[in-house]
Amino acid sequence: MGFEVGTLLTKMNILSTTSDHASVVALNIFIALLCICIVIGHLLEENRWMNESITALVIGVCTGVVILLVSEGTSSRLLVFSEDLFFIYLLPPIIFNAGFQVKKKQFFRNFMTIMLFGAVGTLISFAIISLGAISIFSNMNLEPLKIGDYLAIGAIFSATDSVCTLQVLNQDETPLLYSLVFGEGVVNDATSVVLFNAVQNFDLSHFSASVALQLVGNFLYLFISSTILGVVAGLLSAFIIKKLYIGRHSTDREVALMMLMAYLSYMLSELFDLSAILTVFFCGIVMSHYTWHNVTESSRVTTKHAFATLSFVAEIFIFLYVGMDALDIDKWKIVSDSPRTSIGVSSILLGLVLAGRAAFVFPLSFLSNLSKKSPEEKIHFKKQVIIWWAGLMRGAVSMALAYNKFTRAGYTKLRGNSIMITSTITVVLFSTVVFGLMTKPLIRLLLPSPKHLSRMVSSEPVSPKSFLVPLLNGQDSEADLGAHMPRPTSLRMLMTAPTHTVHYYWRKFDNAFMRPVFGGRGFVPYVPGSPIDQSNHQWQ
């Protein structure tokens, strides 16, 4: 008996050693490929077609082909695609950095339009894709798909790729388009995940008006709760750093605290089954408005580049990962006997994505324009076309949701599920490469001189994105800017210029109540020997 146990332990040790060695080899290859992607991305920086997301995707596919040939057709993957890896480790730094770097004035100026596109538009797209899948796929003998699977398909393919949007749109050249498409993408991802989880948890066999109201109520609860959690986490980090002056002893502690508080907000949202995407996004916005101004100058430089670097590496890793995993032979063996069906399903899904997005972009843009008085703020038809086109890309969120729904242990042996997985991969690859390649040329074609939009860029003088402006110089403060702002003198002005009015009153509230407690622009961190009054550490 002792000999058998010893033999078993020896075999387990050998297997563990082999597994560890394989993991080390896989990680080495991935790190080398990341370096290659960065170098090639740099060389293609001025290319009007390519971007780093597409470059990483193509390199991933090519690497998968090489591995497939070396393994003689047995495998093309080094690691199994995991939605946990994506949602817990890769997505948080991307979404947080997007909130941390976003131009807040531009974002909140278009907040209602962003919510209209991101929430209402996603519901419209979800309904069209789900109904189209039910009416078409039910006649294609794609067993064993059920009503819950069709609704899950609607949620999966309603999720736009906000990561790729960051690559193809420029925040400085086209601020309005960037704000709308990216802001919508963040809300869209959150809405899609909420919808996906909702249709998984509800009994859809007895669907009724009460169930529909429960779904709507659940979505509103998740949205509001997730936003509040992100705001609270951001304010808490600002309060701690402002009161304790951590930077007087160690800038490393300031940077570490900001990173950990942001990640804690994401994980708490996951723990409470909220929308972690929305939580970490609004946490990033609040941290950039308050916390970032409370830390020392060296910490500002460090956090700005640290968050951007983590986000950049995560983005490249995702597309490299998806490209390599797309050629996993196990997924394609099951559908190899019916390639026409697989191609047909992919084409139908792509058509539904096109129709679902068009069904809400153009009508909702018309509704949004009714509330805009300035021609510069209106979404003209050419911009609507770009918004429609830029949001057609599907990416890692769709992949992760599809794997969650239709796979077990990385692949499935059920024919219907296999077709859905391979079709999702096909749609992701096609939309990212084709639509991604055409987005920049389309913008240059429809908006040949986007520089005229520069006057709409946020006028905030100091933010993580505009760090080159001299720090702590007391120039162009919001108080100075507010001196030249028109004041509402009547109800008519309140109705004709609600955005500026709301911003004016928010700034007054922010200056009077929020900044004295949480810090922000104008707050000067403690520096030994500084002539600044040590009692309140603010400009006099």
Coordinates of C-alpha atoms in Angstrom, one line a residue:
M1 CA 0.0 0.0 0.0
G2 CA 2.8 2.3 0.9
F3 CA 4.5 1.5 -2.4
E4 CA 1.4 2.4 -4.3
V5 CA 1.0 5.7 -2.5
G6 CA 4.6 6.5 -3.1
T7 CA 4.2 5.7 -6.8
L8 CA 1.1 7.8 -7.0
L9 CA 2.8 10.8 -5.4
T10 CA 5.8 10.4 -7.8
K11 CA 3.5 10.4 -10.8
M12 CA 1.6 13.4 -9.5
N13 CA 4.9 15.2 -8.9
I14 CA 6.0 14.4 -12.5
L15 CA 2.6 15.7 -13.9
S16 CA 2.9 18.8 -11.8
T17 CA 6.4 19.5 -13.0
T18 CA 5.4 18.9 -16.6
S19 CA 2.4 21.2 -16.2
D20 CA 4.5 24.0 -14.6
H21 CA 7.1 23.7 -17.4
A22 CA 4.3 23.9 -20.1
S23 CA 2.9 27.0 -18.3
V24 CA 6.4 28.6 -18.2
V25 CA 6.9 27.9 -21.9
A26 CA 3.5 29.4 -22.8
L27 CA 4.1 32.5 -20.7
N28 CA 7.5 33.0 -22.3
I29 CA 5.9 32.8 -25.8
F30 CA 3.2 35.2 -24.8
I31 CA 5.6 37.8 -23.4
A32 CA 7.8 37.5 -26.5
L33 CA 4.7 38.0 -28.7
L34 CA 3.7 41.0 -26.7
C35 CA 7.1 42.6 -27.3
I36 CA 6.7 41.8 -31.0
C37 CA 3.3 43.4 -31.1
I38 CA 4.6 46.6 -29.4
V39 CA 7.5 46.9 -31.9
I40 CA 5.3 46.3 -34.9
G41 CA 2.7 48.6 -33.6
H42 CA 5.3 51.3 -33.3
L43 CA 6.4 50.8 -36.9
L44 CA 2.8 51.0 -38.1
E45 CA 2.0 54.1 -35.9
E46 CA 1.5 56.3 -39.0
N47 CA -0.4 53.7 -41.0
R48 CA -3.9 54.9 -41.8
W49 CA -5.3 51.4 -41.8
M50 CA -3.7 49.3 -39.1
N51 CA -3.8 49.7 -35.3
E52 CA -2.3 47.8 -32.5
S53 CA -5.5 45.8 -31.8
I54 CA -5.6 44.4 -35.3
T55 CA -1.9 43.9 -35.3
A56 CA -2.1 41.8 -32.2
L57 CA -5.1 39.9 -33.5
V58 CA -3.3 39.0 -36.8
I59 CA -0.1 38.0 -34.9
G60 CA -2.2 35.8 -32.6
V61 CA -3.8 34.1 -35.6
C62 CA -0.4 33.6 -37.3
T63 CA 1.1 32.2 -34.1
G64 CA -1.9 29.8 -33.8
V65 CA -1.2 28.6 -37.3
V66 CA 2.4 27.9 -36.5
I67 CA 1.6 26.0 -33.3
L68 CA -1.0 24.0 -35.2
L69 CA 1.6 23.0 -37.8
V70 CA 4.2 22.2 -35.2
S71 CA 1.8 20.1 -33.2
E72 CA 0.7 18.3 -36.4
G73 CA -2.9 19.5 -36.2
T74 CA -3.5 18.5 -32.6
S75 CA -3.6 21.9 -30.9
S76 CA -3.2 25.6 -31.7
R77 CA -3.5 27.0 -28.2
L78 CA -1.0 27.6 -25.4
L79 CA -3.7 28.7 -22.8
V80 CA -7.4 28.0 -22.6
F81 CA -9.5 31.1 -23.0
S82 CA -11.0 31.9 -19.6
E83 CA -13.7 34.4 -18.9
D84 CA -12.4 34.7 -15.4
L85 CA -9.0 35.7 -16.7
F86 CA -10.6 38.3 -18.9
F87 CA -13.1 39.8 -16.5
I88 CA -11.0 39.7 -13.3
Y89 CA -7.5 40.5 -14.5
L90 CA -7.5 42.0 -18.0
L91 CA -10.7 44.2 -18.3
P92 CA -10.3 46.2 -15.0
P93 CA -7.2 48.2 -15.9
I94 CA -8.6 49.0 -19.4
I95 CA -11.9 50.3 -18.1
F96 CA -10.4 52.1 -15.1
N97 CA -7.8 53.9 -17.3
A98 CA -10.5 54.9 -19.7
G99 CA -12.4 56.6 -16.9
F100 CA -9.2 58.0 -15.4
Q101 CA -8.2 59.6 -18.8
V102 CA -11.6 60.5 -20.2
K103 CA -12.3 64.2 -20.7
K104 CA -15.0 64.7 -18.1
K105 CA -16.6 67.8 -19.5
Q106 CA -17.1 66.2 -22.9
F107 CA -18.3 63.0 -21.3
F108 CA -20.9 64.6 -19.0
R109 CA -21.9 67.2 -21.7
N110 CA -23.1 64.2 -23.7
F111 CA -24.1 62.0 -20.7
M112 CA -27.8 61.7 -21.7
T113 CA -27.0 60.8 -25.3
I114 CA -24.4 58.3 -24.0
M115 CA -27.0 56.7 -21.7
L116 CA -29.6 56.8 -24.5
F117 CA -27.2 54.9 -26.8
G118 CA -25.6 52.6 -24.2
A119 CA -28.8 51.5 -22.3
V120 CA -31.8 52.0 -24.5
G121 CA -29.8 51.3 -27.7
T122 CA -28.4 48.1 -26.3
L123 CA -31.9 47.0 -25.3
I124 CA -33.1 47.7 -28.9
S125 CA -30.2 45.8 -30.4
F126 CA -30.7 42.9 -27.9
A127 CA -34.4 42.6 -28.9
I128 CA -33.6 42.7 -32.7
I129 CA -30.8 40.1 -32.5
S130 CA -32.7 37.8 -30.2
L131 CA -35.9 37.9 -32.3
G132 CA -33.9 37.5 -35.5
A133 CA -32.1 34.5 -34.0
I134 CA -35.3 32.9 -32.8
S135 CA -37.0 33.3 -36.2
I136 CA -34.1 32.2 -38.3
F137 CA -32.1 29.7 -36.3
S138 CA -35.2 27.8 -35.1
N139 CA -35.6 26.6 -38.8
M140 CA -32.0 25.6 -39.1
N141 CA -32.0 22.6 -36.8
L142 CA -29.5 24.0 -34.4
E143 CA -30.3 21.7 -31.5
P144 CA -30.3 21.9 -28.5
L145 CA -30.8 25.7 -28.5
K146 CA -33.6 26.9 -26.3
I147 CA -35.3 30.2 -25.6
G148 CA -32.7 31.1 -23.0
D149 CA -29.9 30.4 -25.5
Y150 CA -31.5 32.7 -28.1
L151 CA -31.8 35.6 -25.6
A152 CA -28.2 34.9 -24.5
I153 CA -27.2 35.3 -28.2
G154 CA -28.9 38.7 -28.2
A155 CA -26.9 39.8 -25.2
I156 CA -23.6 38.4 -26.5
F157 CA -23.8 40.1 -29.8
S158 CA -25.1 43.4 -28.4
A159 CA -21.8 43.9 -26.6
T160 CA -19.6 46.3 -28.6
D161 CA -15.8 46.3 -28.3
S162 CA -14.9 49.4 -26.4
V163 CA -11.3 48.3 -26.2
C164 CA -10.9 48.5 -30.0
T165 CA -12.7 51.8 -30.0
L166 CA -9.9 53.3 -28.0
Q167 CA -7.5 52.3 -30.8
V168 CA -9.5 53.6 -33.8
L169 CA -10.8 56.9 -32.5
N170 CA -8.8 59.8 -31.3
Q171 CA -10.0 61.8 -28.3
D172 CA -8.3 65.0 -29.3
E173 CA -9.1 65.0 -33.1
T174 CA -12.7 63.8 -32.8
P175 CA -13.8 64.5 -29.2
L176 CA -17.5 64.3 -29.8
L177 CA -17.3 61.0 -31.6
Y178 CA -14.9 59.6 -29.1
S179 CA -17.0 60.6 -26.2
L180 CA -20.2 59.2 -27.7
V181 CA -18.8 55.9 -29.0
F182 CA -16.5 55.1 -26.1
G183 CA -19.0 56.3 -23.4
E184 CA -21.7 54.2 -25.1
G185 CA -19.3 51.3 -25.3
V186 CA -18.7 51.2 -21.6
V187 CA -22.4 51.5 -20.7
N188 CA -23.1 49.0 -23.5
D189 CA -20.7 46.4 -22.1
A190 CA -22.2 46.8 -18.6
T191 CA -25.8 46.6 -20.0
S192 CA -24.9 43.5 -22.1
V193 CA -23.4 41.7 -19.1
V194 CA -26.4 42.6 -16.9
L195 CA -28.8 41.4 -19.6
F196 CA -26.8 38.2 -20.0
N197 CA -26.9 37.5 -16.3
A198 CA -30.6 38.4 -16.1
V199 CA -31.7 35.9 -18.8
Q200 CA -29.5 33.3 -17.1
N201 CA -31.1 33.7 -13.7
F202 CA -34.8 34.2 -14.6
D203 CA -37.3 31.5 -15.4
L204 CA -38.1 32.4 -19.0
S205 CA -40.5 29.6 -19.6
H206 CA -43.2 31.6 -17.8
F207 CA -42.4 35.0 -19.2
S208 CA -44.9 37.7 -18.2
A209 CA -45.3 41.4 -17.7
S210 CA -44.2 41.0 -14.1
V211 CA -41.0 39.2 -15.2
A212 CA -40.3 42.0 -17.7
L213 CA -40.7 44.7 -14.9
Q214 CA -38.5 42.7 -12.7
L215 CA -35.8 42.6 -15.4
V216 CA -36.1 46.4 -15.8
G217 CA -36.0 47.0 -12.0
N218 CA -33.0 44.7 -11.7
F219 CA -31.1 46.6 -14.4
L220 CA -31.8 50.0 -12.8
Y221 CA -30.8 48.7 -9.4
L222 CA -27.5 47.3 -10.8
F223 CA -26.7 50.5 -12.7
I224 CA -27.4 52.8 -9.8
S225 CA -25.7 50.6 -7.2
S226 CA -22.6 50.0 -9.4
T227 CA -22.2 53.7 -10.0
I228 CA -22.6 54.6 -6.4
L229 CA -20.0 52.0 -5.3
G230 CA -17.5 53.4 -7.8
V231 CA -18.0 56.9 -6.7
V232 CA -17.7 56.0 -3.0
A233 CA -14.5 54.1 -3.6
G234 CA -13.0 57.0 -5.5
L235 CA -14.1 59.5 -2.8
L236 CA -12.7 57.3 0.0
S237 CA -9.3 57.1 -1.7
A238 CA -9.3 60.9 -2.1
F239 CA -10.2 61.4 1.6
I240 CA -7.6 59.0 2.9
I241 CA -4.8 60.4 0.8
K242 CA -5.8 64.0 1.5
K243 CA -6.0 63.6 5.3
L244 CA -3.0 61.3 5.8
Y245 CA -0.6 63.0 3.3
I246 CA 0.9 59.6 2.5
G247 CA 3.2 61.2 -0.1
R248 CA 5.4 63.0 2.5
H249 CA 6.9 59.6 3.4
S250 CA 6.5 57.5 0.3
T251 CA 5.1 58.1 -3.2
D252 CA 5.0 54.4 -3.7
R253 CA 2.3 54.1 -1.0
E254 CA 0.2 56.7 -2.7
V255 CA 0.4 54.9 -6.1
A256 CA -0.2 51.5 -4.5
L257 CA -3.2 52.8 -2.6
M258 CA -4.8 54.3 -5.7
M259 CA -4.3 51.1 -7.7
L260 CA -5.6 48.8 -4.9
M261 CA -8.6 51.0 -4.1
A262 CA -9.6 51.0 -7.8
Y263 CA -9.2 47.2 -8.0
L264 CA -11.0 46.7 -4.7
S265 CA -14.0 48.6 -6.0
Y266 CA -14.1 46.3 -9.0
M267 CA -13.8 43.1 -6.9
L268 CA -16.4 44.4 -4.4
S269 CA -18.8 44.9 -7.3
E270 CA -18.2 41.4 -8.5
L271 CA -18.7 40.1 -4.9
F272 CA -22.1 41.8 -4.7
D273 CA -23.1 40.7 -8.2
L274 CA -23.1 44.3 -9.5
S275 CA -21.8 45.7 -12.8
A276 CA -18.0 45.9 -12.1
I277 CA -17.4 47.6 -15.4
L278 CA -19.5 50.6 -14.4
T279 CA -18.1 50.6 -10.9
V280 CA -14.4 50.8 -11.9
F281 CA -15.2 53.3 -14.7
F282 CA -16.8 55.8 -12.4
C283 CA -14.1 55.1 -9.8
G284 CA -11.6 56.2 -12.4
I285 CA -13.5 59.4 -13.1
V286 CA -13.8 60.3 -9.4
M287 CA -10.1 59.5 -8.8
S288 CA -9.0 61.7 -11.7
H289 CA -11.2 64.6 -10.4
Y290 CA -10.2 64.4 -6.7
T291 CA -7.5 61.8 -5.7
W292 CA -5.1 62.5 -8.5
H293 CA -4.8 66.2 -7.4
N294 CA -4.1 65.2 -3.8
V295 CA -1.0 63.2 -4.4
T296 CA 2.6 64.5 -4.9
E297 CA 3.8 65.6 -8.3
S298 CA 6.0 62.5 -8.7
S299 CA 3.0 60.3 -7.9
R300 CA 1.0 62.1 -10.6
V301 CA 3.5 61.3 -13.2
T302 CA 3.8 57.7 -12.0
T303 CA 0.1 57.0 -11.8
K304 CA -0.6 58.5 -15.2
H305 CA 1.9 56.3 -16.9
A306 CA 1.4 53.2 -14.7
F307 CA -2.4 53.1 -15.4
A308 CA -1.9 53.8 -19.1
T309 CA 0.8 51.0 -19.4
L310 CA -1.3 48.4 -17.6
S311 CA -4.2 49.2 -19.8
F312 CA -2.1 49.1 -23.0
V313 CA -0.6 45.7 -22.1
A314 CA -4.0 44.3 -21.2
E315 CA -5.5 45.4 -24.5
I316 CA -2.7 43.8 -26.5
F317 CA -2.8 40.6 -24.5
I318 CA -6.6 40.3 -25.1
F319 CA -6.4 40.5 -28.9
L320 CA -3.3 38.3 -29.0
Y321 CA -5.1 35.8 -26.9
V322 CA -8.3 35.9 -28.9
G323 CA -6.4 35.6 -32.2
M324 CA -4.4 32.6 -31.0
D325 CA -7.4 30.8 -29.5
A326 CA -9.5 31.3 -32.6
L327 CA -7.7 28.4 -34.3
D328 CA -8.2 25.9 -31.5
I329 CA -8.8 22.7 -33.4
D330 CA -11.2 21.2 -30.9
K331 CA -13.9 23.8 -31.7
W332 CA -13.7 23.3 -35.4
K333 CA -13.7 19.5 -35.6
I334 CA -17.4 19.2 -34.6
V335 CA -18.6 21.7 -37.2
S336 CA -16.2 20.5 -40.0
D337 CA -19.0 18.2 -41.4
S338 CA -21.3 21.2 -41.9
P339 CA -19.2 24.2 -43.0
R340 CA -22.1 25.8 -44.9
T341 CA -24.2 25.9 -41.8
S342 CA -21.4 27.4 -39.8
I343 CA -20.8 30.1 -42.5
G344 CA -24.5 30.7 -42.7
V345 CA -24.9 31.2 -39.0
S346 CA -21.9 33.6 -38.9
S347 CA -23.3 35.6 -41.8
I348 CA -26.8 35.8 -40.2
L349 CA -25.3 37.0 -36.9
L350 CA -23.2 39.6 -38.7
G351 CA -26.3 40.9 -40.5
L352 CA -28.3 41.0 -37.3
V353 CA -25.5 43.0 -35.7
L354 CA -25.6 45.5 -38.5
A355 CA -29.4 45.8 -38.4
G356 CA -29.5 45.9 -34.6
R357 CA -27.1 48.8 -34.4
A358 CA -28.6 50.8 -37.3
A359 CA -32.1 50.4 -35.6
F360 CA -31.1 52.5 -32.7
V361 CA -28.2 54.8 -33.8
F362 CA -30.2 56.8 -36.3
P363 CA -33.5 57.1 -34.5
L364 CA -31.9 57.8 -31.1
S365 CA -29.6 60.4 -32.8
F366 CA -32.6 62.1 -34.1
L367 CA -34.2 62.2 -30.6
S368 CA -30.9 63.5 -29.1
N369 CA -30.7 66.3 -31.7
L370 CA -34.1 67.6 -30.7
S371 CA -32.7 68.6 -27.3
K372 CA -29.5 70.3 -28.7
K373 CA -29.6 74.0 -29.6
S374 CA -26.1 74.4 -30.9
P375 CA -25.3 73.0 -34.3
E376 CA -21.8 71.9 -33.1
E377 CA -23.5 69.6 -30.4
K378 CA -25.9 68.0 -32.9
I379 CA -25.0 64.6 -34.3
H380 CA -25.2 65.1 -38.1
F381 CA -25.8 62.3 -40.5
K382 CA -22.1 61.7 -41.3
K383 CA -21.3 61.5 -37.6
Q384 CA -24.2 59.0 -37.2
V385 CA -22.7 56.8 -39.9
I386 CA -19.3 56.8 -38.1
I387 CA -21.0 56.1 -34.7
W388 CA -22.9 53.2 -36.4
W389 CA -19.8 51.8 -38.1
A390 CA -17.3 52.2 -35.1
G391 CA -19.7 50.3 -32.8
L392 CA -20.0 47.3 -35.1
M393 CA -16.8 45.7 -33.8
R394 CA -17.3 42.7 -31.4
G395 CA -14.5 41.6 -29.2
A396 CA -13.4 39.9 -26.0
V397 CA -16.6 40.7 -24.0
S398 CA -18.7 38.8 -26.7
M399 CA -16.1 36.0 -26.6
A400 CA -16.2 35.7 -22.8
L401 CA -20.0 35.7 -22.7
A402 CA -20.1 33.1 -25.4
Y403 CA -17.6 30.8 -23.7
N404 CA -19.6 31.2 -20.4
K405 CA -22.8 30.2 -22.1
F406 CA -21.8 27.6 -24.7
T407 CA -18.6 25.9 -23.5
R408 CA -17.4 23.6 -20.8
A409 CA -13.6 23.3 -20.2
G410 CA -12.7 25.4 -23.2
Y411 CA -14.8 23.6 -25.8
T412 CA -18.0 21.6 -26.2
K413 CA -19.0 18.5 -28.0
L414 CA -22.6 19.6 -28.6
R415 CA -23.1 20.5 -32.2
G416 CA -25.3 23.6 -31.7
N417 CA -23.1 25.0 -29.0
S418 CA -20.0 24.4 -31.1
I419 CA -21.6 26.2 -34.1
M420 CA -22.3 29.2 -31.8
I421 CA -18.8 29.3 -30.5
T422 CA -17.1 29.1 -33.9
S423 CA -19.6 31.6 -35.3
T424 CA -18.8 34.0 -32.4
I425 CA -15.1 33.7 -33.2
T426 CA -15.8 34.3 -36.9
V427 CA -17.8 37.4 -36.2
V428 CA -15.2 38.8 -33.8
L429 CA -12.4 38.3 -36.2
F430 CA -14.2 39.6 -39.2
S431 CA -15.7 42.7 -37.4
T432 CA -12.5 43.6 -35.7
V433 CA -10.3 43.3 -38.8
V434 CA -12.6 44.6 -41.5
F435 CA -14.6 47.2 -39.6
G436 CA -11.5 48.2 -37.6
L437 CA -9.4 48.6 -40.7
M438 CA -12.1 50.8 -42.4
T439 CA -12.9 53.1 -39.5
K440 CA -10.0 55.5 -39.8
P441 CA -10.3 55.9 -43.6
L442 CA -14.1 56.3 -43.1
I443 CA -13.5 59.1 -40.6
R444 CA -11.1 60.9 -43.0
L445 CA -13.6 60.5 -45.8
L446 CA -16.6 61.8 -44.0
L447 CA -14.8 64.3 -41.8
P448 CA -11.8 65.4 -43.9
S449 CA -10.9 68.2 -41.5
P450 CA -11.7 67.0 -38.0
K451 CA -9.4 69.7 -36.5
H452 CA -12.3 72.1 -36.4
L453 CA -13.7 70.0 -33.6
S454 CA -10.8 71.0 -31.4
R455 CA -12.7 73.9 -29.9
M456 CA -15.0 71.3 -28.4
V457 CA -12.2 69.6 -26.5
S458 CA -12.5 70.0 -22.7
S459 CA -11.0 73.2 -21.3
E460 CA -9.8 71.5 -18.1
P461 CA -6.2 72.8 -17.6
V462 CA -5.0 70.0 -15.4
S463 CA -6.1 66.4 -15.8
P464 CA -4.3 63.1 -16.2
K465 CA -4.6 63.4 -20.0
S466 CA -3.3 67.0 -20.1
F467 CA -0.4 66.5 -17.8
L468 CA 1.9 68.7 -19.8
V469 CA 0.2 71.8 -18.5
P470 CA 2.3 73.2 -15.6
L471 CA 1.2 71.7 -12.3
L472 CA 0.2 73.7 -9.3
N473 CA 0.7 77.0 -10.9
G474 CA -2.7 78.4 -9.9
Q475 CA -3.5 79.4 -13.5
D476 CA -6.8 78.9 -15.2
S477 CA -8.5 77.6 -12.1
E478 CA -12.1 76.8 -12.2
A479 CA -12.8 79.8 -10.1
D480 CA -11.2 82.0 -12.8
L481 CA -13.1 80.2 -15.6
G482 CA -16.3 80.5 -13.7
A483 CA -15.9 84.3 -13.6
H484 CA -16.6 84.5 -17.3
M485 CA -19.4 81.9 -17.4
P486 CA -22.9 83.3 -18.2
R487 CA -25.3 83.1 -15.3
P488 CA -28.9 81.9 -15.9
T489 CA -31.2 84.8 -15.4
S490 CA -34.5 83.2 -16.2
L491 CA -36.3 80.0 -16.7
R492 CA -36.0 80.5 -20.4
M493 CA -32.2 80.4 -20.2
L494 CA -32.4 77.3 -18.0
M495 CA -34.4 75.5 -20.7
T496 CA -32.2 76.7 -23.6
A497 CA -28.9 76.0 -22.0
P498 CA -29.4 73.2 -19.4
T499 CA -26.0 71.7 -19.8
H500 CA -24.1 74.8 -18.9
T501 CA -26.5 75.6 -16.1
V502 CA -26.1 72.2 -14.5
H503 CA -22.3 72.4 -14.8
Y504 CA -22.4 75.9 -13.2
Y505 CA -24.4 74.7 -10.2
W506 CA -22.3 71.5 -9.9
R507 CA -19.1 73.6 -9.9
K508 CA -20.5 75.8 -7.1
F509 CA -21.5 72.7 -5.1
D510 CA -18.1 71.1 -5.8
N511 CA -16.2 74.1 -4.6
A512 CA -18.3 74.7 -1.6
F513 CA -18.7 71.2 -0.2
M514 CA -16.8 68.5 -2.0
R515 CA -13.3 69.9 -2.4
P516 CA -12.9 71.1 1.1
V517 CA -13.4 67.5 2.2
F518 CA -12.0 65.4 -0.7
G519 CA -9.4 67.8 -2.2
G520 CA -9.0 68.2 -5.9
R521 CA -7.6 70.9 -8.2
G522 CA -6.0 73.6 -6.2
F523 CA -5.1 71.3 -3.4
V524 CA -1.4 71.1 -2.7
P525 CA 0.0 68.0 -1.1
Y526 CA 2.3 68.3 1.9
V527 CA 5.9 69.0 1.0
P528 CA 8.5 69.5 3.8
G529 CA 9.8 73.0 3.8
S530 CA 7.0 74.3 1.5
P531 CA 5.9 77.9 2.1
I532 CA 2.3 76.8 1.8
D533 CA 0.2 77.0 4.9
Q534 CA 0.5 73.6 6.6
S535 CA -2.9 73.9 8.3
N536 CA -5.0 73.5 5.2
H537 CA -2.5 72.9 2.5
Q538 CA -4.3 75.0 -0.1
W539 CA -3.4 78.0 -2.2
Q540 CA -4.0 81.2 -0.3

